[in-house]
Short mmCIF file of C-alpha atoms and ligand atoms in Angstrom, two decimals:
data_model
loop_
_atom_site.label_atom_id
_atom_site.label_comp_id
_atom_site.label_asym_id
_atom_site.label_seq_id
_atom_site.Cartn_x
_atom_site.Cartn_y
_atom_site.Cartn_z
CA MET A 1 -73.03 33.04 -20.89
CA LYS A 2 -69.75 30.88 -21.78
CA GLU A 3 -68.94 28.15 -19.18
CA ASP A 4 -66.00 28.57 -17.21
CA ILE A 5 -63.02 26.18 -18.15
CA LEU A 6 -62.29 25.48 -14.52
CA GLY A 7 -65.52 23.91 -13.76
CA LEU A 8 -64.59 21.00 -16.08
CA LEU A 9 -63.47 17.62 -14.88
CA PRO A 10 -60.67 16.16 -16.58
CA GLU A 11 -62.65 13.63 -18.27
CA GLU A 12 -65.28 16.25 -19.62
CA LEU A 13 -62.33 18.47 -20.83
CA GLU A 14 -61.34 15.23 -22.86
CA ASP A 15 -64.71 14.73 -24.28
CA PHE A 16 -65.00 18.29 -25.36
CA VAL A 17 -61.37 18.31 -27.04
CA ILE A 18 -62.07 14.94 -28.90
CA SER A 19 -65.71 15.93 -29.89
CA HIS A 20 -64.01 19.02 -31.32
CA GLY A 21 -61.57 16.81 -33.52
CA HIS A 22 -58.53 16.99 -31.60
CA GLN A 23 -56.43 14.10 -29.93
CA ARG A 24 -57.06 13.09 -26.33
CA PHE A 25 -53.49 14.06 -25.21
CA ARG A 26 -54.45 17.81 -25.96
CA ALA A 27 -56.99 17.72 -23.29
CA LYS A 28 -53.93 16.89 -20.66
CA GLN A 29 -52.06 19.75 -22.31
CA VAL A 30 -54.96 22.15 -21.82
CA TYR A 31 -55.58 20.97 -18.36
CA SER A 32 -52.07 21.52 -17.30
CA TRP A 33 -52.17 24.97 -18.11
CA LEU A 34 -55.14 25.93 -16.21
CA TYR A 35 -53.38 25.90 -12.99
CA LYS A 36 -50.41 28.03 -14.31
CA ASP A 37 -49.81 31.84 -14.58
CA ILE A 38 -51.83 32.61 -17.61
CA GLU A 39 -53.93 35.45 -18.43
CA SER A 40 -55.56 33.76 -21.58
CA PHE A 41 -55.95 30.44 -23.63
CA ARG A 42 -53.45 31.92 -26.08
CA ASP A 43 -50.52 31.59 -23.48
CA MET A 44 -51.13 27.89 -23.81
CA ARG A 45 -47.82 27.89 -25.88
CA ASN A 46 -48.21 24.16 -26.89
CA VAL A 47 -51.85 23.81 -27.72
CA PRO A 48 -52.50 24.41 -31.27
CA LYS A 49 -54.23 27.36 -32.48
CA ALA A 50 -57.18 25.96 -33.65
CA LEU A 51 -57.97 24.35 -30.60
CA ILE A 52 -57.48 27.57 -28.91
CA SER A 53 -59.91 29.33 -30.83
CA ILE A 54 -62.69 26.75 -29.94
CA LEU A 55 -61.59 26.96 -26.57
CA GLU A 56 -62.00 31.05 -26.50
CA GLU A 57 -65.35 30.56 -28.23
CA ASN A 58 -66.91 28.21 -25.81
CA PHE A 59 -65.20 28.88 -22.13
CA ASN A 60 -64.24 31.65 -19.97
CA LEU A 61 -60.90 31.23 -18.07
CA GLY A 62 -61.77 31.77 -14.46
CA SER A 63 -64.51 34.18 -13.43
CA LEU A 64 -63.58 35.97 -10.16
CA LYS A 65 -63.18 39.58 -10.26
CA LEU A 66 -60.94 41.01 -7.17
CA ILE A 67 -62.85 44.05 -5.64
CA ASP A 68 -60.71 44.22 -2.42
CA ARG A 69 -57.34 43.09 -1.28
CA GLN A 70 -55.92 43.86 2.30
CA ILE A 71 -52.64 42.86 3.57
CA SER A 72 -51.45 42.73 7.30
CA LYS A 73 -48.58 44.68 8.12
CA MET A 74 -48.16 42.28 11.21
CA ASP A 75 -48.00 39.24 9.56
CA GLY A 76 -48.16 39.10 5.87
CA THR A 77 -51.96 37.59 6.06
CA GLN A 78 -53.84 38.92 2.97
CA LYS A 79 -57.56 38.94 2.67
CA PHE A 80 -59.33 38.83 -0.89
CA LEU A 81 -62.78 39.97 -1.60
CA PHE A 82 -63.77 38.42 -4.96
CA GLN A 83 -66.95 39.31 -6.99
CA LEU A 84 -68.78 36.60 -8.85
CA ASP A 85 -70.30 36.82 -12.50
CA ASP A 86 -73.78 37.29 -10.50
CA GLY A 87 -72.68 40.08 -8.32
CA ASN A 88 -72.34 38.13 -5.23
CA GLN A 89 -69.12 38.72 -3.24
CA ILE A 90 -66.92 36.04 -1.36
CA GLU A 91 -63.76 36.37 0.71
CA SER A 92 -60.39 34.12 0.77
CA VAL A 93 -57.57 34.61 3.23
CA PHE A 94 -54.04 33.63 2.64
CA MET A 95 -51.97 32.94 5.54
CA LYS A 96 -48.11 32.23 6.26
CA TYR A 97 -47.34 29.44 8.82
CA ARG A 98 -44.09 27.79 9.69
CA TYR A 99 -45.19 24.78 7.81
CA GLY A 100 -46.27 26.58 4.73
CA ASN A 101 -48.80 28.93 2.80
CA THR A 102 -52.38 28.15 3.61
CA VAL A 103 -55.47 29.61 2.10
CA CYS A 104 -58.87 29.65 3.54
CA LEU A 105 -61.68 29.30 1.05
CA SER A 106 -65.43 30.16 0.87
CA THR A 107 -67.53 27.28 -0.41
CA GLN A 108 -70.86 29.26 -0.30
CA ALA A 109 -71.91 32.85 -0.82
CA GLY A 110 -73.25 33.51 2.59
CA CYS A 111 -74.47 30.81 4.92
CA LYS A 112 -77.78 29.36 6.14
CA MET A 113 -76.71 27.83 9.46
CA GLY A 114 -77.12 30.84 11.31
CA CYS A 115 -74.34 30.74 14.09
CA LYS A 116 -74.76 33.94 16.36
CA PHE A 117 -70.93 34.81 16.70
CA CYS A 118 -70.31 34.56 12.99
CA ALA A 119 -70.67 37.50 10.40
CA SER A 120 -70.83 35.03 7.34
CA GLY A 121 -74.41 34.27 8.46
CA LEU A 122 -75.83 37.41 9.15
CA LEU A 123 -77.28 37.95 5.90
CA GLY A 124 -78.48 34.06 5.16
CA LEU A 125 -77.35 32.01 2.40
CA SER A 126 -77.20 33.46 -1.41
CA ARG A 127 -76.15 30.17 -3.34
CA ASN A 128 -73.76 27.49 -3.27
CA LEU A 129 -70.52 28.23 -5.01
CA THR A 130 -69.69 26.49 -8.38
CA LEU A 131 -66.88 24.01 -8.82
CA SER A 132 -65.00 26.73 -10.69
CA GLU A 133 -65.71 29.39 -8.10
CA ILE A 134 -64.04 27.21 -5.30
CA LEU A 135 -61.17 26.33 -7.33
CA SER A 136 -60.50 29.79 -9.02
CA GLN A 137 -59.98 31.43 -5.35
CA VAL A 138 -56.89 28.82 -4.96
CA ILE A 139 -55.51 29.64 -8.66
CA GLU A 140 -56.18 33.56 -8.19
CA ILE A 141 -54.39 33.74 -5.09
CA SER A 142 -51.63 32.04 -6.04
CA LYS A 143 -51.29 34.15 -9.33
CA ILE A 144 -51.83 37.30 -7.32
CA THR A 145 -49.30 36.57 -4.58
CA GLY A 146 -46.86 34.49 -6.57
CA GLU A 147 -46.55 32.29 -3.79
CA LYS A 148 -46.82 28.54 -3.76
CA ILE A 149 -50.01 27.26 -1.70
CA SER A 150 -49.39 24.09 0.41
CA ASN A 151 -52.39 23.91 2.50
CA ILE A 152 -56.00 24.36 2.05
CA VAL A 153 -58.75 24.82 4.88
CA LEU A 154 -62.36 25.18 3.90
CA MET A 155 -63.11 27.56 6.66
CA GLY A 156 -64.28 30.39 5.08
CA THR A 157 -67.91 31.46 4.43
CA GLY A 158 -70.41 28.58 4.18
CA GLU A 159 -70.93 25.24 5.30
CA PRO A 160 -68.93 22.92 3.04
CA LEU A 161 -70.73 19.83 3.69
CA ASP A 162 -74.17 21.66 2.66
CA ASN A 163 -72.26 22.03 -1.10
CA TYR A 164 -71.00 18.50 -0.81
CA VAL A 165 -71.45 17.92 -4.47
CA ASN A 166 -69.17 20.89 -5.64
CA VAL A 167 -66.71 20.68 -2.83
CA SER A 168 -66.26 16.89 -3.32
CA LYS A 169 -65.38 17.57 -6.66
CA PHE A 170 -63.06 20.30 -5.99
CA LEU A 171 -61.10 18.10 -3.75
CA ARG A 172 -60.73 15.51 -6.19
CA LEU A 173 -59.22 18.25 -8.60
CA ILE A 174 -56.96 20.20 -6.11
CA HIS A 175 -55.70 16.50 -5.44
CA ASN A 176 -55.17 15.32 -8.98
CA PRO A 177 -51.44 14.94 -9.90
CA GLU A 178 -52.03 16.92 -13.11
CA GLY A 179 -53.74 19.78 -11.37
CA TYR A 180 -52.51 20.99 -8.08
CA ASN A 181 -51.32 17.73 -6.20
CA LEU A 182 -52.13 18.54 -2.98
CA SER A 183 -52.12 15.60 -0.82
CA MET A 184 -55.64 15.21 1.50
CA ARG A 185 -53.57 15.43 4.37
CA SER A 186 -52.83 19.00 3.71
CA ILE A 187 -56.70 20.02 3.28
CA THR A 188 -59.01 20.66 6.26
CA ILE A 189 -62.70 20.49 6.02
CA SER A 190 -64.39 22.57 8.56
CA THR A 191 -68.37 21.92 9.58
CA CYS A 192 -70.70 23.17 12.20
CA GLY A 193 -71.45 19.27 12.52
CA LEU A 194 -73.56 17.93 9.62
CA VAL A 195 -72.81 14.62 10.92
CA ASP A 196 -75.26 12.86 8.28
CA ARG A 197 -72.53 13.42 5.92
CA PHE A 198 -69.77 11.99 7.91
CA ASP A 199 -70.00 8.33 6.39
CA GLN A 200 -69.62 9.57 3.13
CA LEU A 201 -66.59 11.95 3.95
CA ALA A 202 -64.95 9.21 5.59
CA ASP A 203 -65.63 6.93 2.44
CA ASP A 204 -64.59 9.44 -0.03
CA PHE A 205 -61.60 11.41 1.63
CA PRO A 206 -60.45 9.14 4.59
CA GLN A 207 -57.17 11.26 4.60
CA ILE A 208 -58.61 14.65 4.95
CA ASN A 209 -58.39 16.47 7.98
CA VAL A 210 -61.99 17.28 9.80
CA ALA A 211 -62.57 20.05 12.03
CA ILE A 212 -66.04 20.27 13.88
CA SER A 213 -67.10 23.57 15.00
CA LEU A 214 -68.52 22.78 18.58
CA HIS A 215 -68.11 25.90 20.54
CA ALA A 216 -70.17 24.58 23.59
CA ALA A 217 -70.21 21.59 25.75
CA THR A 218 -73.94 21.37 26.63
CA ASP A 219 -76.98 21.12 24.26
CA LYS A 220 -78.80 24.09 26.44
CA LYS A 221 -75.59 26.28 25.19
CA ARG A 222 -74.90 24.95 21.84
CA ASN A 223 -78.66 25.57 21.14
CA GLU A 224 -78.45 29.21 21.87
CA ILE A 225 -75.46 29.99 19.53
CA MET A 226 -75.76 27.29 16.64
CA PRO A 227 -79.13 26.51 15.33
CA ILE A 228 -77.96 23.25 13.98
CA ASN A 229 -77.81 21.58 17.22
CA LYS A 230 -81.56 21.25 17.22
CA LYS A 231 -80.88 19.08 14.36
CA PHE A 232 -77.74 17.27 15.43
CA PRO A 233 -77.37 17.70 19.18
CA ILE A 234 -73.91 17.20 20.68
CA ALA A 235 -74.20 13.45 21.86
CA SER A 236 -74.95 12.65 18.03
CA VAL A 237 -72.12 14.92 17.09
CA VAL A 238 -69.83 13.42 19.33
CA GLN A 239 -70.82 9.66 18.66
CA LYS A 240 -70.28 10.47 14.94
CA ALA A 241 -66.86 11.65 15.50
CA ARG A 242 -65.82 8.71 17.51
CA GLU A 243 -66.99 6.72 14.74
CA TYR A 244 -65.06 8.95 12.30
CA VAL A 245 -61.69 8.26 14.11
CA SER A 246 -62.03 4.62 14.48
CA LYS A 247 -63.22 4.58 10.83
CA THR A 248 -60.21 6.20 9.44
CA GLY A 249 -57.64 6.13 12.18
CA ARG A 250 -57.29 9.81 11.86
CA ARG A 251 -57.47 12.39 14.62
CA ILE A 252 -60.42 14.81 14.59
CA SER A 253 -60.17 18.44 15.63
CA PHE A 254 -62.96 20.50 17.40
CA GLU A 255 -63.17 24.08 17.20
CA TYR A 256 -64.30 26.17 20.29
CA THR A 257 -64.92 29.76 20.14
CA LEU A 258 -64.39 31.44 23.59
CA VAL A 259 -67.15 33.93 24.07
CA LYS A 260 -66.83 35.89 27.36
CA GLY A 261 -69.19 34.80 30.37
CA PHE A 262 -71.12 32.35 27.95
CA ASN A 263 -68.64 29.13 27.33
CA ASP A 264 -65.65 30.02 28.74
CA GLU A 265 -66.06 29.53 32.70
CA ASP A 266 -64.05 26.42 34.14
CA GLU A 267 -67.32 24.56 34.25
CA ASP A 268 -67.64 24.71 30.73
CA MET A 269 -63.85 23.17 30.49
CA TYR A 270 -64.98 20.49 32.80
CA ALA A 271 -67.96 19.50 30.69
CA LEU A 272 -65.88 19.81 27.53
CA ALA A 273 -63.02 17.50 28.97
CA LYS A 274 -65.81 15.04 30.03
CA LEU A 275 -67.45 15.12 26.65
CA LEU A 276 -64.27 14.50 24.85
CA LYS A 277 -62.82 12.06 27.03
CA ASN A 278 -60.93 9.02 25.25
CA LEU A 279 -61.31 10.34 21.93
CA ASN A 280 -58.43 10.79 19.48
CA CYS A 281 -58.79 14.50 19.06
CA HIS A 282 -57.51 18.08 19.21
CA VAL A 283 -59.03 21.31 20.68
CA ASN A 284 -58.62 24.52 18.92
CA LEU A 285 -59.57 27.19 21.22
CA ILE A 286 -60.36 30.39 19.38
CA PRO A 287 -60.63 33.68 21.01
CA LEU A 288 -63.63 35.28 19.52
CA ASN A 289 -63.16 37.76 16.51
CA GLU A 290 -65.55 40.31 17.70
CA VAL A 291 -68.57 41.27 15.22
CA SER A 292 -70.19 44.26 16.26
CA GLN A 293 -73.75 43.07 14.96
CA THR A 294 -73.37 40.28 17.52
CA GLY A 295 -72.82 41.96 20.73
CA LEU A 296 -70.63 39.11 21.80
CA ILE A 297 -67.33 39.52 23.71
CA THR A 298 -64.07 37.83 23.15
CA SER A 299 -62.70 36.01 26.32
CA GLY A 300 -59.11 37.21 25.68
CA ARG A 301 -55.94 35.76 25.37
CA LYS A 302 -55.16 35.21 29.11
CA ARG A 303 -58.53 33.27 29.81
CA ALA A 304 -57.86 31.42 26.64
CA GLU A 305 -54.54 30.25 28.31
CA GLU A 306 -56.07 29.33 31.29
CA CYS A 307 -58.92 27.12 29.55
CA MET A 308 -56.38 25.62 27.63
CA GLU A 309 -54.61 24.52 30.88
CA ILE A 310 -57.83 23.23 32.30
CA LEU A 311 -58.06 21.00 29.13
CA ASN A 312 -54.56 19.72 29.14
CA LYS A 313 -54.68 18.93 32.81
CA ARG A 314 -57.66 16.91 31.85
CA GLY A 315 -55.83 14.99 29.20
CA ILE A 316 -57.38 16.71 26.24
CA ASN A 317 -55.15 17.99 23.75
CA ALA A 318 -55.57 21.97 23.50
CA THR A 319 -54.03 25.13 21.69
CA ILE A 320 -55.06 28.20 20.99
CA ARG A 321 -55.23 29.23 17.44
CA ARG A 322 -53.02 32.06 16.41
CA GLN A 323 -54.74 35.04 15.50
CA LEU A 324 -53.52 36.37 12.29
CA GLY A 325 -54.20 39.77 10.24
CA ALA A 326 -55.47 41.25 13.81
CA ASP A 327 -55.01 44.46 11.86
CA ILE A 328 -57.14 43.91 8.76
CA ASP A 329 -60.80 42.89 8.74
CA GLY A 330 -60.09 39.75 10.93
CA ALA A 331 -63.25 37.57 11.30
CA CYS A 332 -64.52 35.07 8.82
CA GLY A 333 -67.09 37.25 6.70
CA GLN A 334 -66.30 40.63 7.96
CA LEU A 335 -65.04 42.23 4.79
CA ARG A 336 -67.92 40.81 2.82
CA LEU A 337 -70.26 42.08 5.31
CA LYS A 338 -68.80 45.37 5.38
CA GLN A 339 -69.23 45.77 1.53
CA SER A 340 -72.75 44.96 1.53
CA ILE A 341 -73.82 47.36 4.22
CA LYS A 342 -71.82 50.22 2.91
N1 LIG B 401 -69.35 26.39 8.43
C1 LIG B 401 -68.23 25.81 8.75
C2 LIG B 401 -66.86 26.67 8.31
C3 LIG B 401 -66.89 28.00 8.09
S1 LIG B 401 -66.70 28.64 9.86
C4 LIG B 401 -68.05 25.77 10.04
O1 LIG B 401 -68.97 25.92 10.75
O2 LIG B 401 -67.17 25.08 10.93
C5 LIG B 401 -65.14 28.59 10.02
C6 LIG B 401 -64.81 28.93 11.80
O3 LIG B 401 -64.58 29.75 12.27
C7 LIG B 401 -65.93 27.96 12.41
O4 LIG B 401 -65.27 27.27 13.62
C8 LIG B 401 -66.66 29.00 12.85
O5 LIG B 401 -67.54 28.63 14.19
C9 LIG B 401 -65.60 29.99 13.22
N2 LIG B 401 -66.33 31.38 13.50
C10 LIG B 401 -66.95 31.88 12.79
N3 LIG B 401 -67.08 33.18 13.32
C11 LIG B 401 -66.34 33.54 14.18
C12 LIG B 401 -66.01 34.62 14.85
N4 LIG B 401 -66.65 35.75 14.92
N5 LIG B 401 -64.66 34.53 15.84
C13 LIG B 401 -64.04 33.48 15.94
N6 LIG B 401 -64.47 32.23 15.09
C14 LIG B 401 -65.41 32.30 14.28
#
């Protein structure tokens, strides 16, 4: 099968172009077209026909096939289900915020982390996404919607730090001035807490926003819903977060999904406030998106507000995540899950 050209780094494309007898600057021309609204290599107007034929012989242009698209009537959120070459399916989401359009990308087909509340992990990990599969989600969504994308969150299916090689290549490319030219500050990477990767992340991308999925303030509770806590217990996660903040000078975020009667009592908030004391951080409270297979129940908006107040009163900066696309298959991984159990 032909390789997807989007999986090449700019220097690899240069090598290819030069080794086929064309001048180096042609690679730049080709490269700049990859991010535009083109259907085929023939749309690359300033590229010589001979080079276009060579590209056609050797490469595909994007490999995602759109299977399903849902558009929220409430807020314009759009969910996309794409099929990969090997039949695996992945989800991505497009959201409109006041500060710009955001896409939420998947980094793996499935996930092996097994968080109890999450739809994405129910079927385990199939495989890592390739560089081109991660990048293509952005390119396809901007083509389909015709909208400019100004922010990216790596919060879709998968654990981005478990696919660090491809995710870091993606971050470099999306940041490249000849590609999308997105600043690192408009990109957020969300992790269940693979803190053994944090030193490298801070070295490679000190400007990126980091969100840690915490969801509980004690090891006893976190062990129950997040198996990764057995490997990286809460104290090690928070310690590493503190190091990360002092190393990069950036604020760090914690995601805390509120599950009724499990982690939303006053005591849970007191423990959370104590845990994060004197750390330059922000807590994002997320009312649980109910996934029927998990049996867990959401705390609801009112309780989320009470939790937020408790945290704020204790000096912890907390907000509640706006729920977008409530009228379409909301929770991460639900669209994909629905397809696979049809
Ligand atoms: N693996 C990464 C990124 C993917 S999950 C991580 O764990 O952060 C992105 C966020 O959605 C995480 O905070 C995750 O805990 C949260 N999430 C997953 N399922 C959810 C659900 N049903 N309701 C609310 N948040 C959920």
